[in-house]
Amino acid sequence: MHRRLLATCPLQRNLQAREDAPLPLLQRPPGVRERPTTERKTWAQTRDELMDQEKRMEKRRHLVKEATKGYFTDLNATRRHGGKTWIAPKVMIREDKALYFPDISGTTLSSKAEVHTTSLCTGKVSVIAMLSTRVSEFQTANFTKPTHGEFASHPSYQYIQINLQENLLKSLLVSLFTAGIRRSIPNELWDTYLVSSQNMDYLRDDLGMTNRHVGYVYLVDEQCRVRWAGCADPMPEEVEALRVCTSVLLNRHSKSVKQPQP
């Protein structure tokens, strides 16, 4: 009876087809074109952006997109493939094609001073996990556990976790329960665990972060370029791809660093 109804209802057939359709590979390099910086924009730079017709149209398109997006759109999307919208690449994004990871600021578990990802990532090979929900914590942990376990002691490697809470109320709650977060995070990761309330609305599409409820993982090189990315629940081959790509990137970085003469 159910199949008969589907056969007679075009809308249901279209929905079923979308749910059954295989996930695509990551279509484009995630990131932004401008090299990130920790410096705040000057009034002159802000004025130039306001006068830039292309940037104004880009913001307008973004506002229209957000205005037509339902409140529960992201939550409903988790019903299809658990919120996963693309499959991570098997190999690293080429150096000449890679884009930059944007600057995100926040406070760490070890200090209330403001810290920027650009400062953390420069000169290091970084695995960055973007967290926003309890589900995203499990997803990113499953993605990164083998990689972190293998390279945690490497001098050029670091694991950065960004607890991103753009909602003001949730951000305040996370700040209140920071002590509880400290108990669940190993001491050696406190310096690279950021709690941030930065607005990411204009960066989500660039980073491929299309669903606020799932986790995202990025492999970032020493020049802050995104060389690999994954999202939501990891497939075994994606977990292995992150481990292999991290290993390759660390080996290349080690070779590029001049060894001191004996």
JSON list of C-alpha atoms in Angstrom, two decimals, residues 80-225:
[
{"chain": "A", "resi": 80, "resn": "ARG", "atom": "CA", "xyz": [19.03, 12.06, 5.44]},
{"chain": "A", "resi": 81, "resn": "HIS", "atom": "CA", "xyz": [22.39, 10.34, 5.81]},
{"chain": "A", "resi": 82, "resn": "GLY", "atom": "CA", "xyz": [22.61, 11.62, 9.40]},
{"chain": "A", "resi": 83, "resn": "GLY", "atom": "CA", "xyz": [23.16, 15.17, 8.14]},
{"chain": "A", "resi": 84, "resn": "LYS", "atom": "CA", "xyz": [26.12, 14.17, 5.98]},
{"chain": "A", "resi": 85, "resn": "THR", "atom": "CA", "xyz": [26.06, 16.12, 2.73]},
{"chain": "A", "resi": 86, "resn": "TRP", "atom": "CA", "xyz": [29.34, 15.12, 1.08]},
{"chain": "A", "resi": 87, "resn": "ILE", "atom": "CA", "xyz": [32.09, 12.51, 1.26]},
{"chain": "A", "resi": 88, "resn": "ALA", "atom": "CA", "xyz": [35.65, 13.48, 2.11]},
{"chain": "A", "resi": 89, "resn": "PRO", "atom": "CA", "xyz": [38.31, 13.14, -0.60]},
{"chain": "A", "resi": 90, "resn": "LYS", "atom": "CA", "xyz": [40.70, 10.19, -0.52]},
{"chain": "A", "resi": 91, "resn": "VAL", "atom": "CA", "xyz": [43.71, 12.38, -1.18]},
{"chain": "A", "resi": 92, "resn": "MET", "atom": "CA", "xyz": [44.85, 15.86, -0.17]},
{"chain": "A", "resi": 93, "resn": "ILE", "atom": "CA", "xyz": [43.69, 18.97, -1.96]},
{"chain": "A", "resi": 94, "resn": "ARG", "atom": "CA", "xyz": [46.51, 20.20, -4.17]},
{"chain": "A", "resi": 95, "resn": "GLU", "atom": "CA", "xyz": [48.63, 23.00, -2.74]},
{"chain": "A", "resi": 96, "resn": "ASP", "atom": "CA", "xyz": [47.90, 25.33, -5.66]},
{"chain": "A", "resi": 97, "resn": "LYS", "atom": "CA", "xyz": [44.13, 24.72, -5.35]},
{"chain": "A", "resi": 98, "resn": "ALA", "atom": "CA", "xyz": [43.81, 24.87, -1.56]},
{"chain": "A", "resi": 99, "resn": "LEU", "atom": "CA", "xyz": [42.06, 27.82, 0.11]},
{"chain": "A", "resi": 100, "resn": "TYR", "atom": "CA", "xyz": [42.64, 29.31, 3.55]},
{"chain": "A", "resi": 101, "resn": "PHE", "atom": "CA", "xyz": [41.00, 28.41, 6.84]},
{"chain": "A", "resi": 102, "resn": "PRO", "atom": "CA", "xyz": [39.41, 31.66, 8.12]},
{"chain": "A", "resi": 103, "resn": "ASP", "atom": "CA", "xyz": [40.54, 33.28, 11.34]},
{"chain": "A", "resi": 104, "resn": "ILE", "atom": "CA", "xyz": [38.35, 32.23, 14.28]},
{"chain": "A", "resi": 105, "resn": "SER", "atom": "CA", "xyz": [38.90, 33.72, 17.72]},
{"chain": "A", "resi": 106, "resn": "GLY", "atom": "CA", "xyz": [37.91, 32.40, 21.13]},
{"chain": "A", "resi": 107, "resn": "THR", "atom": "CA", "xyz": [39.13, 31.64, 24.61]},
{"chain": "A", "resi": 108, "resn": "THR", "atom": "CA", "xyz": [40.91, 28.42, 25.51]},
{"chain": "A", "resi": 109, "resn": "LEU", "atom": "CA", "xyz": [40.30, 26.14, 28.48]},
{"chain": "A", "resi": 110, "resn": "SER", "atom": "CA", "xyz": [43.64, 27.16, 29.95]},
{"chain": "A", "resi": 111, "resn": "SER", "atom": "CA", "xyz": [43.24, 30.93, 29.67]},
{"chain": "A", "resi": 112, "resn": "LYS", "atom": "CA", "xyz": [40.58, 33.60, 29.30]},
{"chain": "A", "resi": 113, "resn": "ALA", "atom": "CA", "xyz": [42.78, 35.55, 26.89]},
{"chain": "A", "resi": 114, "resn": "GLU", "atom": "CA", "xyz": [41.60, 35.76, 23.26]},
{"chain": "A", "resi": 115, "resn": "VAL", "atom": "CA", "xyz": [43.30, 33.28, 20.94]},
{"chain": "A", "resi": 116, "resn": "HIS", "atom": "CA", "xyz": [43.17, 33.18, 17.12]},
{"chain": "A", "resi": 117, "resn": "THR", "atom": "CA", "xyz": [43.31, 30.06, 14.95]},
{"chain": "A", "resi": 118, "resn": "THR", "atom": "CA", "xyz": [45.64, 31.87, 12.55]},
{"chain": "A", "resi": 119, "resn": "SER", "atom": "CA", "xyz": [48.26, 32.23, 15.28]},
{"chain": "A", "resi": 120, "resn": "LEU", "atom": "CA", "xyz": [47.78, 28.61, 16.37]},
{"chain": "A", "resi": 121, "resn": "CYS", "atom": "CA", "xyz": [47.94, 27.12, 12.86]},
{"chain": "A", "resi": 122, "resn": "THR", "atom": "CA", "xyz": [50.86, 29.07, 11.41]},
{"chain": "A", "resi": 123, "resn": "GLY", "atom": "CA", "xyz": [53.91, 26.82, 11.26]},
{"chain": "A", "resi": 124, "resn": "LYS", "atom": "CA", "xyz": [52.00, 23.69, 12.35]},
{"chain": "A", "resi": 125, "resn": "VAL", "atom": "CA", "xyz": [50.04, 20.88, 10.74]},
{"chain": "A", "resi": 126, "resn": "SER", "atom": "CA", "xyz": [46.63, 21.09, 12.39]},
{"chain": "A", "resi": 127, "resn": "VAL", "atom": "CA", "xyz": [43.59, 18.84, 12.57]},
{"chain": "A", "resi": 128, "resn": "ILE", "atom": "CA", "xyz": [40.68, 21.15, 13.40]},
{"chain": "A", "resi": 129, "resn": "ALA", "atom": "CA", "xyz": [37.37, 19.83, 14.75]},
{"chain": "A", "resi": 130, "resn": "MET", "atom": "CA", "xyz": [34.33, 22.12, 14.62]},
{"chain": "A", "resi": 131, "resn": "LEU", "atom": "CA", "xyz": [31.86, 21.32, 17.44]},
{"chain": "A", "resi": 132, "resn": "SER", "atom": "CA", "xyz": [28.41, 22.73, 18.10]},
{"chain": "A", "resi": 133, "resn": "THR", "atom": "CA", "xyz": [26.36, 19.87, 19.58]},
{"chain": "A", "resi": 134, "resn": "ARG", "atom": "CA", "xyz": [26.90, 16.71, 21.58]},
{"chain": "A", "resi": 135, "resn": "VAL", "atom": "CA", "xyz": [26.42, 14.69, 18.39]},
{"chain": "A", "resi": 136, "resn": "SER", "atom": "CA", "xyz": [29.15, 16.68, 16.64]},
{"chain": "A", "resi": 137, "resn": "GLU", "atom": "CA", "xyz": [31.55, 15.86, 19.50]},
{"chain": "A", "resi": 138, "resn": "PHE", "atom": "CA", "xyz": [31.08, 12.12, 18.93]},
{"chain": "A", "resi": 139, "resn": "GLN", "atom": "CA", "xyz": [31.37, 12.49, 15.16]},
{"chain": "A", "resi": 140, "resn": "THR", "atom": "CA", "xyz": [34.61, 14.48, 15.22]},
{"chain": "A", "resi": 141, "resn": "ALA", "atom": "CA", "xyz": [36.08, 12.17, 17.87]},
{"chain": "A", "resi": 142, "resn": "ASN", "atom": "CA", "xyz": [35.40, 9.17, 15.62]},
{"chain": "A", "resi": 143, "resn": "PHE", "atom": "CA", "xyz": [37.04, 11.01, 12.73]},
{"chain": "A", "resi": 144, "resn": "THR", "atom": "CA", "xyz": [40.17, 12.09, 14.55]},
{"chain": "A", "resi": 145, "resn": "LYS", "atom": "CA", "xyz": [40.93, 9.40, 17.16]},
{"chain": "A", "resi": 146, "resn": "PRO", "atom": "CA", "xyz": [43.27, 7.21, 15.00]},
{"chain": "A", "resi": 147, "resn": "THR", "atom": "CA", "xyz": [45.08, 10.26, 13.58]},
{"chain": "A", "resi": 148, "resn": "HIS", "atom": "CA", "xyz": [45.55, 11.95, 16.95]},
{"chain": "A", "resi": 149, "resn": "GLY", "atom": "CA", "xyz": [46.62, 8.69, 18.56]},
{"chain": "A", "resi": 150, "resn": "GLU", "atom": "CA", "xyz": [49.37, 8.22, 15.97]},
{"chain": "A", "resi": 151, "resn": "PHE", "atom": "CA", "xyz": [50.70, 11.78, 15.72]},
{"chain": "A", "resi": 152, "resn": "ALA", "atom": "CA", "xyz": [50.00, 13.39, 19.11]},
{"chain": "A", "resi": 153, "resn": "SER", "atom": "CA", "xyz": [53.69, 13.29, 20.00]},
{"chain": "A", "resi": 154, "resn": "HIS", "atom": "CA", "xyz": [54.87, 14.75, 16.67]},
{"chain": "A", "resi": 155, "resn": "PRO", "atom": "CA", "xyz": [56.37, 18.23, 17.29]},
{"chain": "A", "resi": 156, "resn": "SER", "atom": "CA", "xyz": [54.71, 19.73, 14.20]},
{"chain": "A", "resi": 157, "resn": "TYR", "atom": "CA", "xyz": [51.23, 18.30, 14.83]},
{"chain": "A", "resi": 158, "resn": "GLN", "atom": "CA", "xyz": [48.36, 19.74, 16.86]},
{"chain": "A", "resi": 159, "resn": "TYR", "atom": "CA", "xyz": [44.68, 18.94, 17.42]},
{"chain": "A", "resi": 160, "resn": "ILE", "atom": "CA", "xyz": [42.44, 22.00, 17.67]},
{"chain": "A", "resi": 161, "resn": "GLN", "atom": "CA", "xyz": [38.84, 21.78, 18.86]},
{"chain": "A", "resi": 162, "resn": "ILE", "atom": "CA", "xyz": [36.54, 24.76, 18.36]},
{"chain": "A", "resi": 163, "resn": "ASN", "atom": "CA", "xyz": [33.35, 24.74, 20.42]},
{"chain": "A", "resi": 164, "resn": "LEU", "atom": "CA", "xyz": [31.32, 27.13, 18.27]},
{"chain": "A", "resi": 165, "resn": "GLN", "atom": "CA", "xyz": [28.18, 28.57, 19.88]},
{"chain": "A", "resi": 166, "resn": "GLU", "atom": "CA", "xyz": [26.80, 31.42, 17.78]},
{"chain": "A", "resi": 167, "resn": "ASN", "atom": "CA", "xyz": [23.57, 31.51, 19.74]},
{"chain": "A", "resi": 168, "resn": "LEU", "atom": "CA", "xyz": [24.07, 34.00, 22.60]},
{"chain": "A", "resi": 169, "resn": "LEU", "atom": "CA", "xyz": [22.18, 31.92, 25.18]},
{"chain": "A", "resi": 170, "resn": "LYS", "atom": "CA", "xyz": [24.02, 28.70, 24.32]},
{"chain": "A", "resi": 171, "resn": "SER", "atom": "CA", "xyz": [27.30, 30.60, 24.32]},
{"chain": "A", "resi": 172, "resn": "LEU", "atom": "CA", "xyz": [26.62, 31.85, 27.85]},
{"chain": "A", "resi": 173, "resn": "LEU", "atom": "CA", "xyz": [25.68, 28.35, 29.01]},
{"chain": "A", "resi": 174, "resn": "VAL", "atom": "CA", "xyz": [28.88, 26.89, 27.56]},
{"chain": "A", "resi": 175, "resn": "SER", "atom": "CA", "xyz": [30.87, 29.61, 29.33]},
{"chain": "A", "resi": 176, "resn": "LEU", "atom": "CA", "xyz": [29.17, 28.74, 32.62]},
{"chain": "A", "resi": 177, "resn": "PHE", "atom": "CA", "xyz": [29.97, 25.06, 32.24]},
{"chain": "A", "resi": 178, "resn": "THR", "atom": "CA", "xyz": [33.59, 25.48, 31.13]},
{"chain": "A", "resi": 179, "resn": "ALA", "atom": "CA", "xyz": [34.74, 23.71, 34.29]},
{"chain": "A", "resi": 180, "resn": "GLY", "atom": "CA", "xyz": [32.76, 20.65, 33.22]},
{"chain": "A", "resi": 181, "resn": "ILE", "atom": "CA", "xyz": [34.33, 20.76, 29.77]},
{"chain": "A", "resi": 182, "resn": "ARG", "atom": "CA", "xyz": [37.79, 20.86, 31.36]},
{"chain": "A", "resi": 183, "resn": "ARG", "atom": "CA", "xyz": [37.04, 17.63, 33.22]},
{"chain": "A", "resi": 184, "resn": "SER", "atom": "CA", "xyz": [36.19, 15.88, 29.96]},
{"chain": "A", "resi": 185, "resn": "ILE", "atom": "CA", "xyz": [39.19, 17.16, 27.97]},
{"chain": "A", "resi": 186, "resn": "PRO", "atom": "CA", "xyz": [42.78, 15.98, 28.65]},
{"chain": "A", "resi": 187, "resn": "ASN", "atom": "CA", "xyz": [44.97, 18.70, 30.16]},
{"chain": "A", "resi": 188, "resn": "GLU", "atom": "CA", "xyz": [47.38, 18.62, 27.23]},
{"chain": "A", "resi": 189, "resn": "LEU", "atom": "CA", "xyz": [44.56, 19.73, 24.88]},
{"chain": "A", "resi": 190, "resn": "TRP", "atom": "CA", "xyz": [43.38, 22.73, 26.94]},
{"chain": "A", "resi": 191, "resn": "ASP", "atom": "CA", "xyz": [45.60, 25.18, 25.06]},
{"chain": "A", "resi": 192, "resn": "THR", "atom": "CA", "xyz": [44.03, 24.21, 21.72]},
{"chain": "A", "resi": 193, "resn": "TYR", "atom": "CA", "xyz": [40.39, 23.88, 22.81]},
{"chain": "A", "resi": 194, "resn": "LEU", "atom": "CA", "xyz": [38.64, 27.13, 21.87]},
{"chain": "A", "resi": 195, "resn": "VAL", "atom": "CA", "xyz": [35.21, 28.29, 23.01]},
{"chain": "A", "resi": 196, "resn": "SER", "atom": "CA", "xyz": [33.97, 30.77, 20.40]},
{"chain": "A", "resi": 197, "resn": "SER", "atom": "CA", "xyz": [30.80, 32.77, 19.77]},
{"chain": "A", "resi": 198, "resn": "GLN", "atom": "CA", "xyz": [32.02, 34.17, 16.45]},
{"chain": "A", "resi": 199, "resn": "ASN", "atom": "CA", "xyz": [29.34, 34.67, 13.81]},
{"chain": "A", "resi": 200, "resn": "MET", "atom": "CA", "xyz": [30.06, 32.22, 10.97]},
{"chain": "A", "resi": 201, "resn": "ASP", "atom": "CA", "xyz": [27.07, 33.05, 8.76]},
{"chain": "A", "resi": 202, "resn": "TYR", "atom": "CA", "xyz": [29.20, 34.43, 5.94]},
{"chain": "A", "resi": 203, "resn": "LEU", "atom": "CA", "xyz": [31.76, 31.63, 6.17]},
{"chain": "A", "resi": 204, "resn": "ARG", "atom": "CA", "xyz": [29.63, 28.50, 6.40]},
{"chain": "A", "resi": 205, "resn": "ASP", "atom": "CA", "xyz": [29.16, 28.01, 2.68]},
{"chain": "A", "resi": 206, "resn": "ASP", "atom": "CA", "xyz": [32.85, 28.65, 2.04]},
{"chain": "A", "resi": 207, "resn": "LEU", "atom": "CA", "xyz": [33.79, 25.92, 4.52]},
{"chain": "A", "resi": 208, "resn": "GLY", "atom": "CA", "xyz": [31.06, 23.50, 3.40]},
{"chain": "A", "resi": 209, "resn": "MET", "atom": "CA", "xyz": [29.47, 23.72, 6.87]},
{"chain": "A", "resi": 210, "resn": "THR", "atom": "CA", "xyz": [25.91, 23.44, 5.60]},
{"chain": "A", "resi": 211, "resn": "ASN", "atom": "CA", "xyz": [24.42, 21.86, 8.73]},
{"chain": "A", "resi": 212, "resn": "ARG", "atom": "CA", "xyz": [24.76, 23.45, 12.18]},
{"chain": "A", "resi": 213, "resn": "HIS", "atom": "CA", "xyz": [24.04, 20.20, 14.02]},
{"chain": "A", "resi": 214, "resn": "VAL", "atom": "CA", "xyz": [26.86, 17.98, 12.72]},
{"chain": "A", "resi": 215, "resn": "GLY", "atom": "CA", "xyz": [30.62, 18.05, 13.16]},
{"chain": "A", "resi": 216, "resn": "TYR", "atom": "CA", "xyz": [33.26, 19.08, 10.63]},
{"chain": "A", "resi": 217, "resn": "VAL", "atom": "CA", "xyz": [36.96, 18.21, 10.49]},
{"chain": "A", "resi": 218, "resn": "TYR", "atom": "CA", "xyz": [39.67, 20.07, 8.56]},
{"chain": "A", "resi": 219, "resn": "LEU", "atom": "CA", "xyz": [43.31, 19.26, 7.92]},
{"chain": "A", "resi": 220, "resn": "VAL", "atom": "CA", "xyz": [45.18, 22.57, 7.75]},
{"chain": "A", "resi": 221, "resn": "ASP", "atom": "CA", "xyz": [48.80, 22.98, 6.69]},
{"chain": "A", "resi": 222, "resn": "GLU", "atom": "CA", "xyz": [51.46, 25.28, 8.15]},
{"chain": "A", "resi": 223, "resn": "GLN", "atom": "CA", "xyz": [50.32, 28.15, 5.92]},
{"chain": "A", "resi": 224, "resn": "CYS", "atom": "CA", "xyz": [46.69, 27.91, 7.13]},
{"chain": "A", "resi": 225, "resn": "ARG", "atom": "CA", "xyz": [45.46, 26.25, 3.93]}
]
